[in-house]
Short mmCIF file of C-alpha atoms in Angstrom, two decimals:
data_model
loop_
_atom_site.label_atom_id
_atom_site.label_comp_id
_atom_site.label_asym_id
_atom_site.label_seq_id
_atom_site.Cartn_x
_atom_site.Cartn_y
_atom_site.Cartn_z
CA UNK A 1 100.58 103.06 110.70
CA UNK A 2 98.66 100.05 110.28
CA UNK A 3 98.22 98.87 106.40
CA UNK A 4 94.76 97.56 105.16
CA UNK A 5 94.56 95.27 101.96
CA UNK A 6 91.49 95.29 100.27
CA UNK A 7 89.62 94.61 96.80
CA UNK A 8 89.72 98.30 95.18
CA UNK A 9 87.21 100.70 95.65
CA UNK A 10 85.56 103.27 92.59
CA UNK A 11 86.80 105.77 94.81
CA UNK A 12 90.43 104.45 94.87
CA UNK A 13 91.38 104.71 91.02
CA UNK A 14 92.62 108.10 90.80
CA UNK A 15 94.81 106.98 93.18
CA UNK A 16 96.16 104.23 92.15
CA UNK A 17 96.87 105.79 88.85
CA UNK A 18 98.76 107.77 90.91
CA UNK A 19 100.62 104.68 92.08
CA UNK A 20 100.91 103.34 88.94
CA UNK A 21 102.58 106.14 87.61
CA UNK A 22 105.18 107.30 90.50
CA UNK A 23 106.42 103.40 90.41
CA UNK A 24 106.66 103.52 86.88
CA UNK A 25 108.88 106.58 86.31
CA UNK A 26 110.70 105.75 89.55
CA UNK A 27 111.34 101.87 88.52
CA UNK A 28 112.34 102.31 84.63
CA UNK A 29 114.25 105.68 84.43
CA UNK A 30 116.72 104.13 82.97
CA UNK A 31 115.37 101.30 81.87
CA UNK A 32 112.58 102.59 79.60
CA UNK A 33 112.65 105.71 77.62
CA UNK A 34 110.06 108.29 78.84
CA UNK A 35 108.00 108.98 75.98
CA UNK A 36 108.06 104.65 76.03
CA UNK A 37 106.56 104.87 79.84
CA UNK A 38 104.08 107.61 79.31
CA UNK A 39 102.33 105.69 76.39
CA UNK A 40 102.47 102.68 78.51
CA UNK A 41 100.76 104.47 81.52
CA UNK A 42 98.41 106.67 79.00
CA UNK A 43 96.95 102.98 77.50
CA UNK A 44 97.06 100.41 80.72
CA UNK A 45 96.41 102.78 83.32
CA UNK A 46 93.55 105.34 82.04
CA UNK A 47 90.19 105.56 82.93
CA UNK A 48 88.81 102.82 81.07
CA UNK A 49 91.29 100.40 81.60
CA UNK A 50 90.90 100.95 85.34
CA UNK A 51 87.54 100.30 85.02
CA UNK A 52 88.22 96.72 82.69
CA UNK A 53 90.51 95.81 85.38
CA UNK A 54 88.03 96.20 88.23
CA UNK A 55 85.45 94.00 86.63
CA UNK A 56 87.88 91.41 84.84
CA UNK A 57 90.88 90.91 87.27
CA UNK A 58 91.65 91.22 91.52
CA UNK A 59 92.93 94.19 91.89
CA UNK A 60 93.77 94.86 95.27
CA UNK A 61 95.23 97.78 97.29
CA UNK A 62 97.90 98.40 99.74
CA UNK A 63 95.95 101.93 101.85
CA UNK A 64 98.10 103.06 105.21
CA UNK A 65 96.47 106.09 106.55
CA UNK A 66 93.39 106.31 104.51
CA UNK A 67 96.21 106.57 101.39
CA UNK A 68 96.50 104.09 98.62
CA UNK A 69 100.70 103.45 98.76
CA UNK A 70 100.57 100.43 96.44
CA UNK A 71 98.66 97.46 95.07
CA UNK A 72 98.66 94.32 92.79
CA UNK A 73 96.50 92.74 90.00
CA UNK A 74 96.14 89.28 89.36
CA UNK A 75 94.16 87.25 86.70
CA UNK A 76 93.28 83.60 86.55
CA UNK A 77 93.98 82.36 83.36
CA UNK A 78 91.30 81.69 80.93
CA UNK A 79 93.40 78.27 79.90
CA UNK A 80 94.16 76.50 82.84
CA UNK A 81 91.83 77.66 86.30
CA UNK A 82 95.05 76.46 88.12
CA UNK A 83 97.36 79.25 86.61
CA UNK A 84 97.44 83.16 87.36
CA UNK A 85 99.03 85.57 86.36
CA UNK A 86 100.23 88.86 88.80
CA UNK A 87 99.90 91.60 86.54
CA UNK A 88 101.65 93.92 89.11
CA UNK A 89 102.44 94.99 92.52
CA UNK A 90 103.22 98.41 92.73
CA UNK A 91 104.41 100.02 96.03
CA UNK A 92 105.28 104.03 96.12
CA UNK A 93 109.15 104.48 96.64
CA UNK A 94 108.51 105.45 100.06
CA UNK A 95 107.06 102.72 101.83
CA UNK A 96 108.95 100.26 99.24
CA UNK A 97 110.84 97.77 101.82
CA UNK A 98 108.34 98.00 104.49
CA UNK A 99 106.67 94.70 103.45
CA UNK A 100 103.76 95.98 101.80
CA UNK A 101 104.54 93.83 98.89
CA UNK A 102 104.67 90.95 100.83
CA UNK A 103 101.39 91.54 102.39
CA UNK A 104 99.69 92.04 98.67
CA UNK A 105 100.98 89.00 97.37
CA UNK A 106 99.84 86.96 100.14
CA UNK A 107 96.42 88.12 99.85
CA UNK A 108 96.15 87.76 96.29
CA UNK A 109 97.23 84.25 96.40
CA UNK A 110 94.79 83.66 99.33
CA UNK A 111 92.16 84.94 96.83
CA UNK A 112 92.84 82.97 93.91
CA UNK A 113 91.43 79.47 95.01
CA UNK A 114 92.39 76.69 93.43
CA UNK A 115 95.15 78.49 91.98
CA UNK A 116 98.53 76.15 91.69
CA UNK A 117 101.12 78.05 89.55
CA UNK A 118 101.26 82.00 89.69
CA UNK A 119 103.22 83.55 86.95
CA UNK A 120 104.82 87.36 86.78
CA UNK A 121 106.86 89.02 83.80
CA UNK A 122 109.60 91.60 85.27
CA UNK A 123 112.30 93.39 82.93
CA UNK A 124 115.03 91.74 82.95
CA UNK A 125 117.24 94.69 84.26
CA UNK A 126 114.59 95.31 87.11
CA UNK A 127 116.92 94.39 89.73
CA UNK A 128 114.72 95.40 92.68
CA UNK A 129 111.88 93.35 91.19
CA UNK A 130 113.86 90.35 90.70
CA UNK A 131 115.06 90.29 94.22
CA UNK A 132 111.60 90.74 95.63
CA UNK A 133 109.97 87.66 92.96
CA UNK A 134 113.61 85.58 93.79
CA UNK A 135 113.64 86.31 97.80
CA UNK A 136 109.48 84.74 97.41
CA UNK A 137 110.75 81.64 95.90
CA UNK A 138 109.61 82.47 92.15
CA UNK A 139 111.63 80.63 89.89
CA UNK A 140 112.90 81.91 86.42
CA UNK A 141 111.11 79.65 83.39
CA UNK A 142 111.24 81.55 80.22
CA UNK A 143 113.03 84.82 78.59
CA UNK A 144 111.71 86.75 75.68
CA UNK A 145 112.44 89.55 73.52
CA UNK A 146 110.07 91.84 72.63
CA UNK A 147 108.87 95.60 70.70
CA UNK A 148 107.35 97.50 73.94
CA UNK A 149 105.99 100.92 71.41
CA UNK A 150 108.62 100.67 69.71
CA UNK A 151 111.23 99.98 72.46
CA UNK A 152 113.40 96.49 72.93
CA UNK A 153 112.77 94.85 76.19
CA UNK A 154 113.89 91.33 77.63
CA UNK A 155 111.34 89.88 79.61
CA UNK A 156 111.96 87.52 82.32
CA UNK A 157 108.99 85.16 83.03
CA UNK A 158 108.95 83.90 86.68
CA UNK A 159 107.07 80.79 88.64
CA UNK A 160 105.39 80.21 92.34
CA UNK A 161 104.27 76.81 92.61
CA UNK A 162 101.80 76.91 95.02
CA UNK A 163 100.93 73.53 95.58
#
């Protein structure tokens, strides 16, 4: 059961779609409202945002037996070519725990040369996200507030120095 990461595929977005959603409704049950989570998934996750994210981000995958079980997008900030951001890592419930994670955010940041600070945003109530950012050594710097369609969230921002 040997997991391959690797840059995302055409053929893989259906898929992780898939991913996107499971992890979604499995993470924020009751954390996010569901008509909240389907609009989210509807916008950032259709076809066309797939395709932005393929030519504007890294978007890797985590694929164990020729199926895509997870994956994680980063960008490089357009301010400061020494910041990034990871958009998300996303493992099925299943094979969460079995270091996937771990393997997609190494890769990332072994992608994102020159790359000193790498930022994430996690719900503040996201207890099995926090653990995985806090057990990596990210480091709480900021909290916000905000109107997610309509819904209030607090927002933990998070720091890796990497250098």
């Amino acid at each position: 059961m040997a997991v391959i990461i690797r840059i995302i595929e055409e053929k893989d977005v259906a898929e992780v779609r898939t991913v996107a959603r499971t992890t979604w409704h499995h993470t924020y049950a009751y954390i996010i409202p569901e008509p909240v989570r389907v609009r989210f998934l509807d916008s950032f996750y259709s076809e066309e945002a797939m395709r932005r994210r393929m030519v504007n981000s890294l978007l890797l995958v985590a694929e164990r037996d020729g199926v895509i079980v997870g994956f994680g997008n980063f960008f490089v900030s357009r301010r400061d070519p020494e910041e990034a951001e990871l958009g998300a890592i996303y493992i099925m419930p299943e094979a969460q725990g079995t270091g996937i994670g771990t393997m997609l955010l190494k890769e990332g940041i072994g992608r994102l040369e020159g790359t000193k600070r790498l930022f994430v945003n996690v719900e503040k109530t996201n207890r099995t996200g926090r653990a995985f950012y806090d057990a990596r050594r990210f480091r709480v710097v900021g909290e916000t507030e905000e109107l997610f369609y309509g819904h209030a969230l607090r927002t933990v921002k998070m720091r890796l120095d990497l250098a």
